[in-house]
Coordinates of C-alpha atoms and ligand atoms in Angstrom, one line a residue:
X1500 CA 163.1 -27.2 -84.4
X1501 CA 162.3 -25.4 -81.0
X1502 CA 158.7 -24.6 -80.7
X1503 CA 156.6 -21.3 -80.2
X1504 CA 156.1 -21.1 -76.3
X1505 CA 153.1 -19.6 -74.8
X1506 CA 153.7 -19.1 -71.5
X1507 CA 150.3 -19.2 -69.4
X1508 CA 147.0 -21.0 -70.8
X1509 CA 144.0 -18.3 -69.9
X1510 CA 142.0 -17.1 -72.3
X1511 CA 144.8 -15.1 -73.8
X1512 CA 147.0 -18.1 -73.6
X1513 CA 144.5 -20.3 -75.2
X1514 CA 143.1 -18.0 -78.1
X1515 CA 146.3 -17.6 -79.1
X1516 CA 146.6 -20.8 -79.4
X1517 CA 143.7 -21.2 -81.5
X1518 CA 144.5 -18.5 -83.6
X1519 CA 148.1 -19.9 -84.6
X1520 CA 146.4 -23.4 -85.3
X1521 CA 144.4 -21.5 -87.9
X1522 CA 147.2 -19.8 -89.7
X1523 CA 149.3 -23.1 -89.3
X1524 CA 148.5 -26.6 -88.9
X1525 CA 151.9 -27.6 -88.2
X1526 CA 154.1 -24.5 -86.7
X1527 CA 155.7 -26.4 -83.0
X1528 CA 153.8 -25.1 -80.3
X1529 CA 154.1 -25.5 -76.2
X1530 CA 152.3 -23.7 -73.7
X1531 CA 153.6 -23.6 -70.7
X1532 CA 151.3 -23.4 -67.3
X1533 CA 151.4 -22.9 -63.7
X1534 CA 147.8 -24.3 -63.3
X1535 CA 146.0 -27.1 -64.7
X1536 CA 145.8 -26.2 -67.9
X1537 CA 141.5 -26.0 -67.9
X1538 CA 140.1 -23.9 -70.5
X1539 CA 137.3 -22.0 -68.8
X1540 CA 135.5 -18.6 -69.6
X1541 CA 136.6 -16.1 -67.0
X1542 CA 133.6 -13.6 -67.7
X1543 CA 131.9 -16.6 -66.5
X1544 CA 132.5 -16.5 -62.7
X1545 CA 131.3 -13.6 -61.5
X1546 CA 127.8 -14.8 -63.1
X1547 CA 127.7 -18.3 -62.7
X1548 CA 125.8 -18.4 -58.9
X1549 CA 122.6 -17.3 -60.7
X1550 CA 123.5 -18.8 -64.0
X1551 CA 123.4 -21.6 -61.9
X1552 CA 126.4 -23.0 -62.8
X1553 CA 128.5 -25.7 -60.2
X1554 CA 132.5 -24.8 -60.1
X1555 CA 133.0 -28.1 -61.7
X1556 CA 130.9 -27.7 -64.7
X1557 CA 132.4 -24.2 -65.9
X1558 CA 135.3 -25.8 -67.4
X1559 CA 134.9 -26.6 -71.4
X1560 CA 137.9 -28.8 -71.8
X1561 CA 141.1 -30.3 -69.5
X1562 CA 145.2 -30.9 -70.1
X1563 CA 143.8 -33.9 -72.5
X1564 CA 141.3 -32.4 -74.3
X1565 CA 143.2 -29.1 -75.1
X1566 CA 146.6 -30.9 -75.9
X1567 CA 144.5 -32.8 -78.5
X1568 CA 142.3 -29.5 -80.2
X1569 CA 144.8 -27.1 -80.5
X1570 CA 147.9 -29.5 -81.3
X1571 CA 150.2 -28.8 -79.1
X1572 CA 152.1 -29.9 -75.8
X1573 CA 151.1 -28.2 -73.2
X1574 CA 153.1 -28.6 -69.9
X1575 CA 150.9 -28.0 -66.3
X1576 CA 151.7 -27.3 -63.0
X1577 CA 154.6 -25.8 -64.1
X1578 CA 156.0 -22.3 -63.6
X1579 CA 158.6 -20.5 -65.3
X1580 CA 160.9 -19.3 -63.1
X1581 CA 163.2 -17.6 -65.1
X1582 CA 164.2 -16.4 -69.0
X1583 CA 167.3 -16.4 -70.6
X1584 CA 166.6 -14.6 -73.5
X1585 CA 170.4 -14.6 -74.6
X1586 CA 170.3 -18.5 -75.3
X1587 CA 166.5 -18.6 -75.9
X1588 CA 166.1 -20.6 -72.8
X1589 CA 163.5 -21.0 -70.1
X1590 CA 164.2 -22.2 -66.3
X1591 CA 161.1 -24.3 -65.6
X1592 CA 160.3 -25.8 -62.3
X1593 CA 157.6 -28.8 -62.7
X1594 CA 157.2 -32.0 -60.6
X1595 CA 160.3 -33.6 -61.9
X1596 CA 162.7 -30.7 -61.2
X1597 CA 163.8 -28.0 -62.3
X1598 CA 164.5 -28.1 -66.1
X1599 CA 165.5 -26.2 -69.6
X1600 CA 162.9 -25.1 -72.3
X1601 CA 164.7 -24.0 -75.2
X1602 CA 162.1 -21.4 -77.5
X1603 CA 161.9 -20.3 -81.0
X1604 CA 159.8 -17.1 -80.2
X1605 CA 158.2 -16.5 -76.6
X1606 CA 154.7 -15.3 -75.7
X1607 CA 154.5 -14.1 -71.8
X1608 CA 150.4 -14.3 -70.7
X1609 CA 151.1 -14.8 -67.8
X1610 CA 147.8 -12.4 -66.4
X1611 CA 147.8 -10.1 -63.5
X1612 CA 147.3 -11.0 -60.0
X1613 CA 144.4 -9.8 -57.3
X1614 CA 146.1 -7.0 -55.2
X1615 CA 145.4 -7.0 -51.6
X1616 CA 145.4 -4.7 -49.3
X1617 CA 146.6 -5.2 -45.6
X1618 CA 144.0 -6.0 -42.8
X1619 CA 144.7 -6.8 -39.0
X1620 CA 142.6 -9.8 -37.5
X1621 CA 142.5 -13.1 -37.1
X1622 CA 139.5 -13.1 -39.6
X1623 CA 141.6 -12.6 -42.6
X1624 CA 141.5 -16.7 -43.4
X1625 CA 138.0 -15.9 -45.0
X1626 CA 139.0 -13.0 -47.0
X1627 CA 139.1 -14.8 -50.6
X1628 CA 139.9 -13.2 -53.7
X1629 CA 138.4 -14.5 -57.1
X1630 CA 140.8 -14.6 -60.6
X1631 CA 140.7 -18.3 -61.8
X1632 CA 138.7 -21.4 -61.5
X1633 CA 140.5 -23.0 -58.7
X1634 CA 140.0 -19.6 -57.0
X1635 CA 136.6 -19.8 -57.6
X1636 CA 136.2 -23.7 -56.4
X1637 CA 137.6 -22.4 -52.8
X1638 CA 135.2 -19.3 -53.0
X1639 CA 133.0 -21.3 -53.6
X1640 CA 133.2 -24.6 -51.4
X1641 CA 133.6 -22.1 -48.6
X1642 CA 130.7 -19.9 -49.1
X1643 CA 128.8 -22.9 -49.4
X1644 CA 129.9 -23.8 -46.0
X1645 CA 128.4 -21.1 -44.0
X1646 CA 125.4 -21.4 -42.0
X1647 CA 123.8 -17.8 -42.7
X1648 CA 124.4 -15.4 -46.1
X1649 CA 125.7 -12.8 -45.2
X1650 CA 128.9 -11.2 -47.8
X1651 CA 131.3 -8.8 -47.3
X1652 CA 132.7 -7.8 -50.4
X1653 CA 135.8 -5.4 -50.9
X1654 CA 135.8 -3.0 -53.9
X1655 CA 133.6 -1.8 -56.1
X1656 CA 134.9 -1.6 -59.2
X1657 CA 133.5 -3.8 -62.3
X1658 CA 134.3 -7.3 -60.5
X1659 CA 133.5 -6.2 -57.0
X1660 CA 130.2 -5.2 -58.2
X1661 CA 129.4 -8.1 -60.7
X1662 CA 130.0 -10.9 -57.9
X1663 CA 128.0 -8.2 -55.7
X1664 CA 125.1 -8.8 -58.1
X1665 CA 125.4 -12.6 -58.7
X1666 CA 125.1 -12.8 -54.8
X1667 CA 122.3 -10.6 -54.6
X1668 CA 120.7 -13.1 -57.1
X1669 CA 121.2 -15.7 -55.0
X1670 CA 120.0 -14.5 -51.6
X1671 CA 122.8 -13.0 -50.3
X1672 CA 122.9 -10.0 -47.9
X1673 CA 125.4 -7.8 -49.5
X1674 CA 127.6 -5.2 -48.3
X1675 CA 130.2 -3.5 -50.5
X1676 CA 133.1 -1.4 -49.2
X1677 CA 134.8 0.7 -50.8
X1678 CA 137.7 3.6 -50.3
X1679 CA 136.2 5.3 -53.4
X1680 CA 133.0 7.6 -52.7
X1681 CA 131.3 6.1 -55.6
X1682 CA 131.1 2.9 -57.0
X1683 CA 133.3 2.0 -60.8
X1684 CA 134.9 5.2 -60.0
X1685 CA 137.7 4.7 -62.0
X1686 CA 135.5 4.2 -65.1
X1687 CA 132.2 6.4 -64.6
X1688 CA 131.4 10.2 -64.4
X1689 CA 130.1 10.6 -60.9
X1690 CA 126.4 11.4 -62.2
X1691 CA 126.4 8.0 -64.0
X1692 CA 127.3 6.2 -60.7
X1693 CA 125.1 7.7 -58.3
X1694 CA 122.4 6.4 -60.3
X1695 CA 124.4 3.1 -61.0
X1696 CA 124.9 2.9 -56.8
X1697 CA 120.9 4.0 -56.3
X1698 CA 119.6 1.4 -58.7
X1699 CA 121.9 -1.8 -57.0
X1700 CA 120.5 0.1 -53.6
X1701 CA 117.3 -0.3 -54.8
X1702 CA 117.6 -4.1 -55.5
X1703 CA 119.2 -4.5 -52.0
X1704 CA 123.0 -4.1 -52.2
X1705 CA 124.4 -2.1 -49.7
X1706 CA 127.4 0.1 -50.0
X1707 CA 129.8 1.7 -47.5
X1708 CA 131.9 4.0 -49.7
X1709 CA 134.5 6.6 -48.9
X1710 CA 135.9 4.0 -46.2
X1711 CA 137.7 0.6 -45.7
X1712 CA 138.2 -2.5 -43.9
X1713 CA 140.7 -2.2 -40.8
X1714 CA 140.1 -5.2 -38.7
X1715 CA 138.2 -8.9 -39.3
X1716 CA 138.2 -11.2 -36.4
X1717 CA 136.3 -14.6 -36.1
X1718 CA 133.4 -14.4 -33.4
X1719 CA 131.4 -16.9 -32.3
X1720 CA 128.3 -16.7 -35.0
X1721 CA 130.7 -15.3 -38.2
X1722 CA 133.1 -12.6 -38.3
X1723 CA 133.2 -9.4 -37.4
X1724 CA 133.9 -6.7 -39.3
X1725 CA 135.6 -3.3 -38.5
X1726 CA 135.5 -0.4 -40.7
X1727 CA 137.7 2.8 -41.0
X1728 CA 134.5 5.3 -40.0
X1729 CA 134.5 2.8 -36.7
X1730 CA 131.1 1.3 -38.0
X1731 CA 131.2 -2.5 -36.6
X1732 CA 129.3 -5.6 -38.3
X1733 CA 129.1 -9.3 -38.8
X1734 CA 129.1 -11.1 -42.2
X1735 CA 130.4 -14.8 -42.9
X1736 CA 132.7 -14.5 -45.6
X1737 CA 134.9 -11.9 -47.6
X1738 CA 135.5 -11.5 -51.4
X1739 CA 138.4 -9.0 -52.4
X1740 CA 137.9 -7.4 -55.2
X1741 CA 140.6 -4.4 -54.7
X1742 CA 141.8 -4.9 -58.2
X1743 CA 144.5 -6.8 -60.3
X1744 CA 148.1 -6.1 -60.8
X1745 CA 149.5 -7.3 -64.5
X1746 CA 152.0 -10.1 -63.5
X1747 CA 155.5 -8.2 -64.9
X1748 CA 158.2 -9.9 -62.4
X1749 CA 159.4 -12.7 -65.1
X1750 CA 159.8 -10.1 -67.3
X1751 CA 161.3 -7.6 -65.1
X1752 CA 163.9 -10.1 -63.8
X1753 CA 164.6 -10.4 -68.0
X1754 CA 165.2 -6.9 -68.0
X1755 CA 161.7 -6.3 -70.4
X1756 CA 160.7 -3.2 -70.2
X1757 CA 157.7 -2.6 -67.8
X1758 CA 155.7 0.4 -67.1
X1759 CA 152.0 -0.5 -65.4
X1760 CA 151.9 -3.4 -67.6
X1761 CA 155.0 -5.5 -69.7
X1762 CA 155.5 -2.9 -72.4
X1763 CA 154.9 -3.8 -75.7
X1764 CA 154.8 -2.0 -79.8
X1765 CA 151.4 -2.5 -81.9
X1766 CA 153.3 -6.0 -82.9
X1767 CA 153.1 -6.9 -79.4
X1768 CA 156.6 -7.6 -79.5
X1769 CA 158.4 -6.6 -75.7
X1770 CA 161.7 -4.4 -75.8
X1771 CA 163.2 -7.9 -76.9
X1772 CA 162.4 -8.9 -80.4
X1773 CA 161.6 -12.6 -79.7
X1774 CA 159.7 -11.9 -77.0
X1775 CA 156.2 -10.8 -77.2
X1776 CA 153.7 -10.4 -74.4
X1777 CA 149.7 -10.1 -74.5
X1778 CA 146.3 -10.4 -72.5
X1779 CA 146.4 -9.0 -69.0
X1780 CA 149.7 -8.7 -68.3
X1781 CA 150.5 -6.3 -71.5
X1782 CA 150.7 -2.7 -71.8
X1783 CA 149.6 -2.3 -75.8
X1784 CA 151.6 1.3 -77.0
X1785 CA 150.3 2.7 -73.4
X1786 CA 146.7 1.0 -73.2
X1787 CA 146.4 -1.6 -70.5
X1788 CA 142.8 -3.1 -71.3
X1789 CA 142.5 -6.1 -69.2
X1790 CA 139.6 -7.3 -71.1
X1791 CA 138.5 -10.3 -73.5
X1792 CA 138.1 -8.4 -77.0
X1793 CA 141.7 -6.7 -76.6
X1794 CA 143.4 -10.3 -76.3
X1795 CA 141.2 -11.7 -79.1
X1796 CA 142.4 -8.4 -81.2
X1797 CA 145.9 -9.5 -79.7
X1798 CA 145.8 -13.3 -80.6
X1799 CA 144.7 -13.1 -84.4
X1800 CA 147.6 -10.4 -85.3
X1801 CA 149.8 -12.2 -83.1
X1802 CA 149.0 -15.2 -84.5
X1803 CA 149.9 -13.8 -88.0
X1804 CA 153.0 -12.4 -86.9
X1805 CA 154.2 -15.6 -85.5
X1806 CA 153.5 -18.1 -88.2
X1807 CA 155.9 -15.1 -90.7
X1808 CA 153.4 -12.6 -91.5
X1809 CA 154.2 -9.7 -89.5
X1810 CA 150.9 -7.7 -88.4
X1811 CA 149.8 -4.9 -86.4
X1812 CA 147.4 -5.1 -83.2
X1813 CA 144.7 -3.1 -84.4
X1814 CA 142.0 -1.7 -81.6
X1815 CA 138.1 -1.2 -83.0
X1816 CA 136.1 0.9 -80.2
X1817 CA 135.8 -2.1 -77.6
X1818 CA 132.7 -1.6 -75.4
X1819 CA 132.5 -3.4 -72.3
X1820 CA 129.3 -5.1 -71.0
X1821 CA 129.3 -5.0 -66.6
X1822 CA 127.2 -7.8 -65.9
X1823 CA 124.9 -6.3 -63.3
X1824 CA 121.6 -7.3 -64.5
X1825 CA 120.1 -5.2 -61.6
X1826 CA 121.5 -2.2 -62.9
X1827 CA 122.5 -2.8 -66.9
X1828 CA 125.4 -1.0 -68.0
X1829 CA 127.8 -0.8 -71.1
X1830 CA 130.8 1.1 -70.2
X1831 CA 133.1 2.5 -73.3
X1832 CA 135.3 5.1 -71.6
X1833 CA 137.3 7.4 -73.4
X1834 CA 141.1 7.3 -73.6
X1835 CA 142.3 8.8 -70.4
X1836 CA 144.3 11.3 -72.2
X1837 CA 141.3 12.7 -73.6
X1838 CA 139.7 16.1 -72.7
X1839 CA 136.4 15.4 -73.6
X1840 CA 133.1 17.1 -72.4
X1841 CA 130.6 14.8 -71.4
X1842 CA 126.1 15.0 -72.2
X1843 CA 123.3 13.5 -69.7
X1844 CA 120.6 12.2 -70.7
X1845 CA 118.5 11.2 -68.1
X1846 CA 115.9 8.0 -69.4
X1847 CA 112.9 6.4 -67.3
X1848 CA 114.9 3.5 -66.2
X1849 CA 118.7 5.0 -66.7
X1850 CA 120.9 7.2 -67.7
X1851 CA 123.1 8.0 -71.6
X1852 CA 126.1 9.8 -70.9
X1853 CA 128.3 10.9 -74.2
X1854 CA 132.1 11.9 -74.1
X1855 CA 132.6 14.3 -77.1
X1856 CA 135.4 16.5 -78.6
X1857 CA 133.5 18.8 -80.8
X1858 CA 131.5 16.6 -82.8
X1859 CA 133.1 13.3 -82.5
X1860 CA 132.1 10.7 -79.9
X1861 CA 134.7 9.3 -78.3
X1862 CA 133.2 7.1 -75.4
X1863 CA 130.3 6.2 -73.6
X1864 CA 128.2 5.5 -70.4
X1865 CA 124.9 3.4 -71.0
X1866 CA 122.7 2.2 -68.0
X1867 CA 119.6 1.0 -67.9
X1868 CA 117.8 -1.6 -70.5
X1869 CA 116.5 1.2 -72.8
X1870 CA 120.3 2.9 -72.5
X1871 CA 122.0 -0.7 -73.0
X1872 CA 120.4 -1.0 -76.6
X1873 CA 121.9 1.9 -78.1
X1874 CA 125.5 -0.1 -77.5
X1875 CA 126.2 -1.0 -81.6
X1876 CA 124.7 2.1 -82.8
X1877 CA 127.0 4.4 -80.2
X1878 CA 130.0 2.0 -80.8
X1879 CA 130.1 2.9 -84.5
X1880 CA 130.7 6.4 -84.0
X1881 CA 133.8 6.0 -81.4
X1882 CA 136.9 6.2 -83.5
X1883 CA 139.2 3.2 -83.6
X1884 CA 142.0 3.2 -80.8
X1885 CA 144.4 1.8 -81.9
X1886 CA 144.2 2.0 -86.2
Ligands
FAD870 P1 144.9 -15.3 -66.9 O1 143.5 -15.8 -67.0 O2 145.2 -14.7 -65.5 O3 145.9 -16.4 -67.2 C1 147.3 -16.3 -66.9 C2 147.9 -17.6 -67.1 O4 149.3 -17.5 -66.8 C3 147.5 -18.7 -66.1 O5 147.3 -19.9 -66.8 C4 148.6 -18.9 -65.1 O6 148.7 -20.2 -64.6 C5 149.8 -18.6 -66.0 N1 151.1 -18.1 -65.4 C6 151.3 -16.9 -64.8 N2 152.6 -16.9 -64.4 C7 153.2 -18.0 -64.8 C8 154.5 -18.5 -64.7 N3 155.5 -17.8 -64.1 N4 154.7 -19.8 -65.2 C9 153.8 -20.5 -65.8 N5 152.5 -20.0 -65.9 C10 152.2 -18.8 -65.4 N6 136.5 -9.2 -69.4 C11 135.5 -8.9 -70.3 O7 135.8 -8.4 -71.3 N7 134.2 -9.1 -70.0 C12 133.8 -9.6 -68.8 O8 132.6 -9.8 -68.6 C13 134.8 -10.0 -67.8 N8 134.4 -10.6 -66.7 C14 135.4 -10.9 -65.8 C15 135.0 -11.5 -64.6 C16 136.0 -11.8 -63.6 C17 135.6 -12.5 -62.3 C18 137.4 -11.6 -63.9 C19 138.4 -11.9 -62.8 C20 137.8 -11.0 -65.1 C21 136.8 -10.7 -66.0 N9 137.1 -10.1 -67.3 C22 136.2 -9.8 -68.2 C23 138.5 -10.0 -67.7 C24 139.0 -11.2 -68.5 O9 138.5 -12.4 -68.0 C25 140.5 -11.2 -68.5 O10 141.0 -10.1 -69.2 C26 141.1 -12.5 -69.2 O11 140.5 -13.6 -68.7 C27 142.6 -12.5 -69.0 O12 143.2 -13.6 -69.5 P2 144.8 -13.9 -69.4 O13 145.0 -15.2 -70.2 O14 145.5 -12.7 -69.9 O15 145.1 -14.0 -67.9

């Protein structure tokens, strides 16, 4: 019998592993990887400096240890290269050559990818973007490298500003640059992040907003930064954190259909009905939520659907917690589609913004430790997103 393939082993990859071991013990099952097949947290890496964590000892279990738990093969350093979803076939390139996977159903979570943004210099070496643990082990080795603190990072958007706080922790000068004139612009009314910006100001991080990086080159004592307002300074090292792109070319060049994400129905089934796609690189009826309790929604009603008892995705209100411990915040925006009117309430230590449409609550801005608490209360009023 050919087996269920997962295709990537990330934390969508990997629950849904999990999940399909519960609803059946037996049920073939081969996941497929380009990397080395770790299971690690993701959440955990832009808060393992002050956790106080070592690259090597994030990882909770290797190709051995997973291929043994969850009961399956699982094939690493290997990438797909191609589907033929005709024959039910996969092109695989691993280190014996290239070879044929033949597949029962196929899952794609295959993630999304840092996007980059173009920057002259000879500096751009140390420009390092962070979306896995071997990512992270070069960050890492290399910041630990340098000679003085001092961090550039680009973006500030939820991960730009987590590793800008984890840094910050750990003695780090900080500067964040973004072309955005406010920090997690993309996710908070501008009167939330002023005082989101003012309180990480307050703690030391310092933001250069409404600009971006044009030039990097290696000096003598680090590298030299140039910004688009013509402002000049030196820091050691670079993180990117522009932002991630959901990985769609496999299923593109299978003729899915894509839109931002791999387009997929509440089944998570793609335009092809033995494909199905989930985690970061799936666009749920329209929601791209590139987050840990959407792919754990994803892998138990996959997991059902797989193992022949068809189920819908469903979507509770899914709060998510931006771990800045300098400036706490729980971030449940509404739909985009929305027209919602928002309420300020300004606290001693934060801020309680509330997205309504007449009476009903439909997302929600908490900063601030006495804000943060009201997260469970709050998230019982939101109505469910996807029912
Ligand atoms: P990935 O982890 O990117 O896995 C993709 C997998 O696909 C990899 O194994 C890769 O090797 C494989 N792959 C890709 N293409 C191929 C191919 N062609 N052939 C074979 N294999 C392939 N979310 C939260 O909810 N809360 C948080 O606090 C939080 N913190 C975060 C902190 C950081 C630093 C980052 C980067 C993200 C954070 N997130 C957080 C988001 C969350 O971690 C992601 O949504 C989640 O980890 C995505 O998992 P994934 O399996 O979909 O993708």
């Amino acid at each position: 019998m050919n087996p269920i393939v997962v295709v990537g082993s990330g934390m969508a990859g990997y629950t849904l592993a999990r999940e399909l071991r519960k609803a059946s013990a037996e049920a073939p099952l081969l996941i497929i990887t380009a990397d080395d097949a770790i299971n690690y947290s993701k959440p955990v890496l832009s808060n393992a400096l002050s956790g106080g964590k070592l690259p090597e000892q994030i990882g909770m279990g290797d190709h051995a240890k997973m291929t043994e738990q969850l009961k399956a093969s699982i094939m690493a350093h290997t990438q797909v290269l191609e589907i033929d979803k005709e024959n039910k076939t996969l092109t695989l390139r691993t280190d014996a050559g290239i070879v044929t996977q033949p597949y029962a159903k196929l899952v794609l979570a295959v993630g999304a990818s840092p996007i980059r943004i173009p920057i002259e210099g000879d500096g751009t070496s140390e420009v390092y973007a962070i979306n896995s643990l071997i990512d992270y082990k070069t960050f890492h080795a290399s910041l630990a490298q340098k000679k003085s603190k001092r961090v550039l990072l680009l973006g500030a958007g939820l991960i730009g500003c987590e590793f800008a706080n984890d840094l910050l922790t750990t003695e780090h000068d900080v500067t964040v640059v973004d072309l955005a004139p406010r920090p997690l612009g993309r996710l908070l009314p501008q009167e939330v992040a002023i005082a989101f910006q003012k309180q990480l100001e307050a703690k030391g991080i310092r933001f250069e907003l409404a600009t971006t990086v044009k030039h990097i080159a290696h000096t003598d004592t680090g590298l030299s930064v140039t910004l688009a307002n013509g402002q000049t300074f030196e820091v050691d090292i670079v993180l990117s954190a522009i932002g991630l792109k959901p990985n769609t070319e496999l299923a593109h060049a299978a003729e899915l259909a894509i839109n931002r994400g791999i387009q997929v129905n509440q089944s998570l089934q793609t335009s092809h009905a033995d494909i199905y796609a989930m985690g970061d690189c799936a666009e749920v009826e329209g929601h791209l939520l590139p987050y840990v309790m959407p792919l754990m929604q994803q892998a138990r009603a996959l997991a059902q659907t797989l193992t022949g008892n068809p189920s819908l995705v469903h979507y509770p209100a899914m709060p998510v917690s931006v771990k800045t411990p300098a400036a706490p915040l729980v971030v449940l925006p509404p739909a985009p589609h929305l027209e919602v009117t928002w309420n300020f309430e300004e606290l001693e230590d934060g801020m309680i913004a509330k997205a309504t449409i007449g009476d009903v609550l439909q997302g929600f801005i908490l900063l601030g430790p006495t804000a943060t608490k009201q997260r469970m209360a709050l998230t019982k009023l939101v109505p469910d997103l996807l029912g």
